[in-house]
Coordinates of C-alpha atoms in Angstrom, one line a residue:
M186 CA 13.5 -4.9 -20.8
E187 CA 11.9 -1.5 -20.6
E188 CA 9.1 -2.8 -18.3
D189 CA 11.5 -4.4 -16.0
T190 CA 13.7 -1.2 -15.6
N191 CA 10.6 1.0 -15.2
S192 CA 8.6 -1.4 -12.9
G193 CA 10.2 -0.1 -9.7
S194 CA 9.9 3.7 -10.7
V195 CA 6.7 5.6 -10.0
T196 CA 5.4 7.2 -13.2
G197 CA 3.4 10.4 -13.4
R198 CA 0.1 8.5 -14.1
K199 CA 0.7 6.4 -11.0
L200 CA 1.5 9.4 -8.8
F201 CA -1.6 11.2 -10.1
I202 CA -3.8 8.2 -9.3
L203 CA -2.2 7.8 -5.8
W204 CA -2.8 11.6 -4.9
L205 CA -6.3 11.3 -6.3
V206 CA -7.0 8.3 -4.0
F207 CA -5.4 9.8 -1.1
F208 CA -7.4 13.1 -1.7
C209 CA -10.8 11.2 -2.1
Y210 CA -10.0 9.3 1.3
L211 CA -9.4 12.7 3.0
L212 CA -12.8 14.0 1.6
L213 CA -14.5 10.8 2.8
G214 CA -13.1 11.1 6.3
G215 CA -13.9 14.9 6.5
L216 CA -17.5 14.1 5.4
I217 CA -18.0 11.2 7.9
F218 CA -16.4 13.0 10.9
N219 CA -18.6 16.0 10.1
V220 CA -21.7 13.8 10.2
L221 CA -20.7 12.0 13.3
E222 CA -19.1 14.9 15.5
K223 CA -21.1 17.9 14.5
Q224 CA -24.2 17.0 16.3
N225 CA -22.3 16.1 19.4
E226 CA -20.7 19.4 19.3
D227 CA -23.8 21.2 19.1
E228 CA -25.2 19.3 21.9
Q229 CA -22.2 20.2 24.1
R230 CA -22.6 23.8 23.2
E231 CA -26.2 23.7 24.4
I232 CA -25.1 22.1 27.6
A233 CA -22.6 24.6 28.2
R234 CA -25.0 27.4 27.5
L235 CA -27.6 26.1 29.9
V236 CA -24.9 25.6 32.6
K237 CA -23.8 29.2 32.4
H238 CA -27.5 30.5 32.3
S239 CA -28.4 28.4 35.5
F240 CA -25.1 29.7 37.2
L241 CA -26.1 33.2 36.3
N242 CA -29.6 32.7 37.6
N243 CA -28.2 31.4 40.9
Y244 CA -25.6 33.9 41.5
T245 CA -27.3 37.2 40.4
C246 CA -24.2 39.4 41.5
L247 CA -22.4 38.2 38.4
D248 CA -23.1 39.1 34.9
S249 CA -22.5 37.3 31.7
E250 CA -19.3 39.2 30.9
A251 CA -17.6 38.5 34.2
L252 CA -18.5 34.9 33.9
E253 CA -16.9 34.8 30.2
E254 CA -13.7 36.5 31.6
L255 CA -13.4 33.9 34.3
I256 CA -13.9 31.1 31.8
D257 CA -11.2 32.6 29.4
S258 CA -8.8 32.9 32.3
L259 CA -9.2 29.2 33.5
L260 CA -8.7 28.0 29.8
V261 CA -5.5 29.9 29.4
I262 CA -4.4 28.5 32.8
Q263 CA -5.4 24.8 31.5
S264 CA -3.7 25.5 28.0
N265 CA -0.4 26.2 30.1
G266 CA -0.5 22.7 31.6
V267 CA -2.1 23.4 35.0
D268 CA -5.3 22.0 36.0
P269 CA -7.5 24.9 37.3
R270 CA -9.5 22.7 39.6
G271 CA -8.2 22.3 43.2
N272 CA -5.6 24.5 44.9
A273 CA -1.9 24.9 45.3
T274 CA -1.5 21.6 47.2
S275 CA -2.8 19.6 44.2
P276 CA -0.3 17.0 42.7
S277 CA 2.1 18.6 40.2
K278 CA 2.0 17.3 36.5
W279 CA 5.7 18.0 36.2
D280 CA 7.0 15.5 38.9
F281 CA 9.8 13.2 37.9
T282 CA 7.5 10.3 36.8
S283 CA 5.2 12.7 34.8
S284 CA 8.3 14.4 33.3
L285 CA 9.8 11.0 32.5
F286 CA 6.6 9.9 30.7
F287 CA 6.5 13.1 28.9
S288 CA 10.1 12.7 27.5
G289 CA 9.0 9.3 26.2
T290 CA 6.1 10.5 24.5
V291 CA 8.4 13.3 22.8
V292 CA 11.0 10.7 21.4
T293 CA 8.4 8.3 20.4
T294 CA 6.6 11.2 18.5
I295 CA 3.2 10.3 20.1
G296 CA 2.9 13.8 21.6
Y297 CA -0.4 13.5 23.6
G298 CA -0.5 17.2 24.1
K299 CA -1.8 16.7 27.7
I300 CA 1.1 18.4 29.2
T301 CA 3.3 20.7 27.3
P302 CA 6.3 22.8 28.2
A303 CA 5.0 26.5 28.7
S304 CA 8.3 28.1 29.6
R305 CA 10.8 29.5 27.1
S306 CA 13.7 27.5 28.4
G307 CA 11.6 24.3 28.5
Q308 CA 10.4 24.7 24.8
Q309 CA 14.0 25.3 23.7
F310 CA 15.3 22.3 25.4
C311 CA 12.3 20.2 24.1
I312 CA 13.5 21.0 20.6
C313 CA 17.1 19.9 21.1
Y314 CA 16.0 16.9 23.1
A315 CA 13.7 15.8 20.3
L316 CA 16.3 16.2 17.6
I317 CA 18.7 13.8 19.3
G318 CA 16.0 11.6 21.0
I319 CA 13.8 10.7 18.0
P320 CA 16.6 9.3 15.8
L321 CA 17.9 7.5 18.9
C322 CA 14.5 5.9 19.6
G323 CA 14.1 5.0 16.0
F324 CA 17.5 3.1 16.1
V325 CA 16.4 1.3 19.3
L326 CA 13.0 0.3 17.9
A327 CA 14.5 -0.8 14.7
A328 CA 17.1 -3.1 16.5
L329 CA 14.4 -4.4 18.8
G330 CA 12.2 -4.9 15.9
E331 CA 14.8 -6.7 13.9
R332 CA 15.6 -9.2 16.8
I333 CA 11.8 -9.9 17.1
K334 CA 11.5 -10.3 13.4
N335 CA 14.2 -12.9 13.3
R336 CA 12.4 -14.9 16.0
S337 CA 9.2 -14.6 14.1
L338 CA 10.9 -15.9 11.0
K339 CA 12.1 -19.0 12.8
F340 CA 8.5 -19.5 13.8
K341 CA 7.5 -19.1 10.2
E342 CA 9.9 -21.7 9.2
H343 CA 8.6 -24.1 11.8
C344 CA 5.1 -23.6 10.5
Q345 CA 6.1 -24.2 7.0
K346 CA 7.5 -27.7 8.0
R347 CA 4.0 -28.4 9.6
F348 CA 1.3 -26.6 7.6
K349 CA 0.6 -26.5 3.9
K350 CA -0.6 -22.8 4.0
A351 CA 2.1 -21.7 6.4
D352 CA 1.9 -17.9 5.4
V353 CA -1.6 -17.6 6.3
F354 CA -1.2 -19.4 9.6
Y355 CA 1.8 -17.2 10.3
M356 CA -0.1 -14.1 9.7
A357 CA -3.1 -15.1 11.7
M358 CA -0.9 -16.0 14.7
I359 CA 1.0 -12.7 14.5
C360 CA -2.3 -10.8 14.3
I361 CA -4.3 -12.8 17.0
S362 CA -1.3 -13.0 19.6
G363 CA -0.5 -9.2 19.1
F364 CA -4.1 -8.2 19.3
F365 CA -4.5 -9.9 22.7
I366 CA -1.2 -8.9 24.1
F367 CA -1.1 -5.1 23.0
F368 CA -4.8 -4.3 22.6
L369 CA -7.3 -6.5 24.5
I370 CA -5.4 -7.2 27.7
P371 CA -4.1 -3.4 28.0
S372 CA -7.6 -2.3 27.6
V373 CA -8.9 -4.3 30.5
V374 CA -5.9 -3.0 32.7
F375 CA -6.6 0.8 31.8
S376 CA -10.4 0.3 32.3
Y377 CA -9.6 -1.0 35.9
F378 CA -7.0 1.6 36.7
E379 CA -8.3 4.6 35.0
G380 CA -11.9 4.1 35.5
W381 CA -12.6 4.3 31.8
S382 CA -15.1 2.1 29.8
Y383 CA -13.8 -0.8 27.7
H384 CA -14.5 1.2 24.5
I385 CA -12.5 4.2 25.8
S386 CA -9.6 2.0 26.9
F387 CA -9.4 0.3 23.5
Y388 CA -9.7 3.5 21.7
Y389 CA -6.7 4.9 23.8
T390 CA -4.5 1.8 23.1
F391 CA -5.0 2.1 19.3
I392 CA -4.5 5.9 19.2
T393 CA -1.4 5.6 21.4
L394 CA 0.3 2.6 19.4
S395 CA -0.5 4.2 16.1
T396 CA 1.3 7.4 17.3
I397 CA -1.8 9.5 16.5
G398 CA -1.8 10.7 20.1
F399 CA -4.8 13.1 20.3
G400 CA -4.3 13.6 24.1
D401 CA -8.1 13.4 25.0
Y402 CA -7.3 10.3 27.1
V403 CA -4.0 9.7 28.6
A404 CA -3.2 6.9 31.1
G405 CA -1.5 7.9 34.3
S406 CA -2.4 11.6 34.0
N407 CA -5.5 12.0 36.3
S408 CA -4.7 14.4 38.8
D409 CA -7.3 12.9 41.2
K410 CA -5.5 9.7 41.4
N411 CA -2.1 8.7 43.1
Y412 CA -0.6 6.4 40.5
N413 CA 2.2 3.9 41.4
V414 CA 5.4 4.5 39.8
F415 CA 5.7 0.9 38.4
Y416 CA 2.3 1.6 36.8
R417 CA 3.6 4.5 34.8
I418 CA 6.8 2.4 33.9
A419 CA 4.8 -0.4 32.7
I420 CA 2.8 2.0 30.5
Y421 CA 6.0 3.2 29.0
V422 CA 7.3 -0.4 28.4
W423 CA 3.9 -1.3 26.9
I424 CA 4.3 1.7 24.6
L425 CA 7.7 0.7 23.5
F426 CA 7.0 -3.0 22.7
G427 CA 3.6 -2.1 21.3
L428 CA 5.3 0.4 18.8
V429 CA 7.6 -2.4 17.6
Y430 CA 4.6 -4.7 17.1
F431 CA 2.7 -2.1 15.1
I432 CA 5.7 -1.4 13.0
L433 CA 6.1 -5.1 12.3
L434 CA 2.6 -5.6 11.7
L435 CA 2.5 -2.7 9.1
G436 CA 5.6 -4.3 7.5
H437 CA 3.9 -7.6 6.9
V438 CA 0.7 -6.0 5.6
S439 CA 2.9 -3.9 3.2
D440 CA 4.7 -7.1 2.0
L441 CA 1.4 -8.8 1.6
L442 CA 0.0 -5.9 -0.4
S443 CA 3.2 -5.7 -2.5
S444 CA 3.0 -9.4 -3.3
A445 CA -0.5 -9.3 -4.2
G446 CA 0.3 -6.2 -6.4
K447 CA 3.0 -8.2 -8.1
K448 CA 0.6 -11.0 -8.7
V449 CA -1.9 -8.8 -10.2
K450 CA 0.7 -7.2 -12.5
R451 CA 2.0 -10.5 -13.6
K452 CA -1.7 -11.5 -14.6
T453 CA -2.2 -8.3 -16.4
L454 CA 1.1 -8.5 -18.3
S455 CA 0.2 -12.1 -19.2
I456 CA -3.2 -10.9 -20.4
R457 CA -1.7 -8.1 -22.4
G458 CA 0.8 -10.6 -24.0
V459 CA -2.0 -12.8 -25.0
K460 CA -3.8 -10.0 -26.5
Q461 CA -0.8 -8.7 -28.3
K462 CA -0.1 -12.3 -29.8
H463 CA -3.6 -12.4 -30.8
K464 CA -3.3 -9.2 -32.6
K465 CA -0.1 -10.2 -34.3
N466 CA -1.7 -13.4 -35.5
E467 CA -4.7 -11.4 -36.9
N468 CA -2.1 -9.1 -38.7
R469 CA -0.2 -12.1 -40.0
Q470 CA -3.3 -13.7 -41.5
P471 CA -3.7 -11.4 -44.6
T472 CA 0.0 -11.8 -45.3
R473 CA -0.2 -15.5 -45.2
Q474 CA -3.3 -15.2 -47.6
T475 CA -1.3 -12.9 -50.0
N476 CA 1.8 -15.4 -49.7
E477 CA -0.5 -18.3 -50.7
E478 CA -1.9 -16.4 -53.6
I479 CA 1.5 -15.5 -54.7
S480 CA 2.7 -19.0 -54.5
D481 CA -0.4 -20.1 -56.5
V482 CA 0.3 -17.6 -59.2
E483 CA 3.9 -18.8 -59.3
E484 CA 2.8 -22.5 -59.6
M485 CA 0.4 -21.5 -62.5
S486 CA 3.2 -19.6 -64.2
L487 CA 5.6 -22.4 -63.8
Q488 CA 3.1 -24.8 -65.2
Q489 CA 2.5 -22.6 -68.2
I490 CA 6.4 -22.2 -68.7
N491 CA 6.9 -25.8 -68.6
E492 CA 4.0 -26.6 -70.9
S493 CA 5.4 -23.9 -73.3
N494 CA 8.9 -25.6 -72.9
L495 CA 7.4 -29.0 -73.7
K496 CA 5.7 -27.5 -76.9
T497 CA 8.9 -25.9 -78.0
E498 CA 10.8 -29.1 -77.4
A499 CA 8.3 -31.1 -79.4
E500 CA 8.3 -28.6 -82.4
I501 CA 12.2 -28.7 -82.3
N502 CA 12.1 -32.6 -82.3
N503 CA 9.7 -32.5 -85.2
S504 CA 11.7 -30.0 -87.2
E505 CA 14.8 -32.1 -86.6
S506 CA 13.0 -35.3 -87.9
D507 CA 11.9 -33.4 -91.1
V508 CA 15.5 -32.4 -91.7
E509 CA 16.8 -35.9 -91.3
V510 CA 14.2 -37.2 -93.8
K511 CA 15.0 -34.5 -96.3
S512 CA 18.6 -35.2 -95.9
E513 CA 18.0 -39.0 -96.4
K514 CA 16.0 -38.2 -99.6
L515 CA 18.7 -35.7 -101.1
P516 CA 21.3 -38.3 -101.8
E517 CA 18.9 -40.8 -103.4
Q518 CA 17.7 -37.9 -105.9
E519 CA 21.2 -36.9 -106.7
Y520 CA 22.1 -40.7 -107.5
D521 CA 19.1 -41.0 -109.8
A522 CA 20.0 -37.9 -111.6
E523 CA 23.6 -39.1 -112.3
M524 CA 22.4 -42.4 -113.6
E525 CA 20.0 -40.6 -116.0
M526 CA 23.0 -38.6 -117.3
V527 CA 25.2 -41.7 -117.8
I528 CA 22.4 -43.3 -119.9

């Protein structure tokens, strides 16, 4: 009963193991990213140094300090959401479609960071907008996910009627179909419209639908291209349905892991039960031996008592027979004595 009540709770030992695994996973990620990206960063720094050196050699009227000040000012302008390239007639990043796309990234918690509100009023409104929009978006995604889940469960029931291993077939169909609809096909579309490689496009789809949202690549944000309004709307619809699919996929994976964990727990409990029974049997064996020895001693004592009782009964019978014989002889002796007195 104690195991059933405490099975759903997380003990201190389990929590410590989870934190240890999570911390080791972070250390592993930091080590691998350090090895993979540090060399590339050093190469890019060397390229930047060579570019600045060649620029100063071509334009001798500038010194290195003036060039560094120019670069710093351009980086500040870029951090405020303005592309320093081009001129004042360049397309705005805060037109209606871009602002609509930004509001979608706020409520879905993707947060690319490609464009951010720089004004104080815009930052304050962003806070209020996110406080209401994030729960509202979560409610809408949950409702949409529940409807899609019900449809998928009907498909699962249909699979159970036709296939023996319906769960495996069901998960395989969900993974394969979702992989094609939300990852492979959109990667081809983004590669065509954005001019990215297929690797970059697939990387963008995963980073977006997992809500990581680094912002290094954002579809529909290239200022050198004039995007169609329907293209940006299609991107946002893809994000919404892709988030629902990703949530459902994570839910199914967590269900599989929990069921596998329950099976492992049952096996371990059964193994523990067998071991405990074996230990109990081992502990009962000496007690059985002592009980057998005690029963043997009792039987021996009972046999001895019975033998002694038989001996005493025999002695009593012998004494009684002697008394009877003596009692028979006494009257004869008294009669003879009386006859002698008469004579």
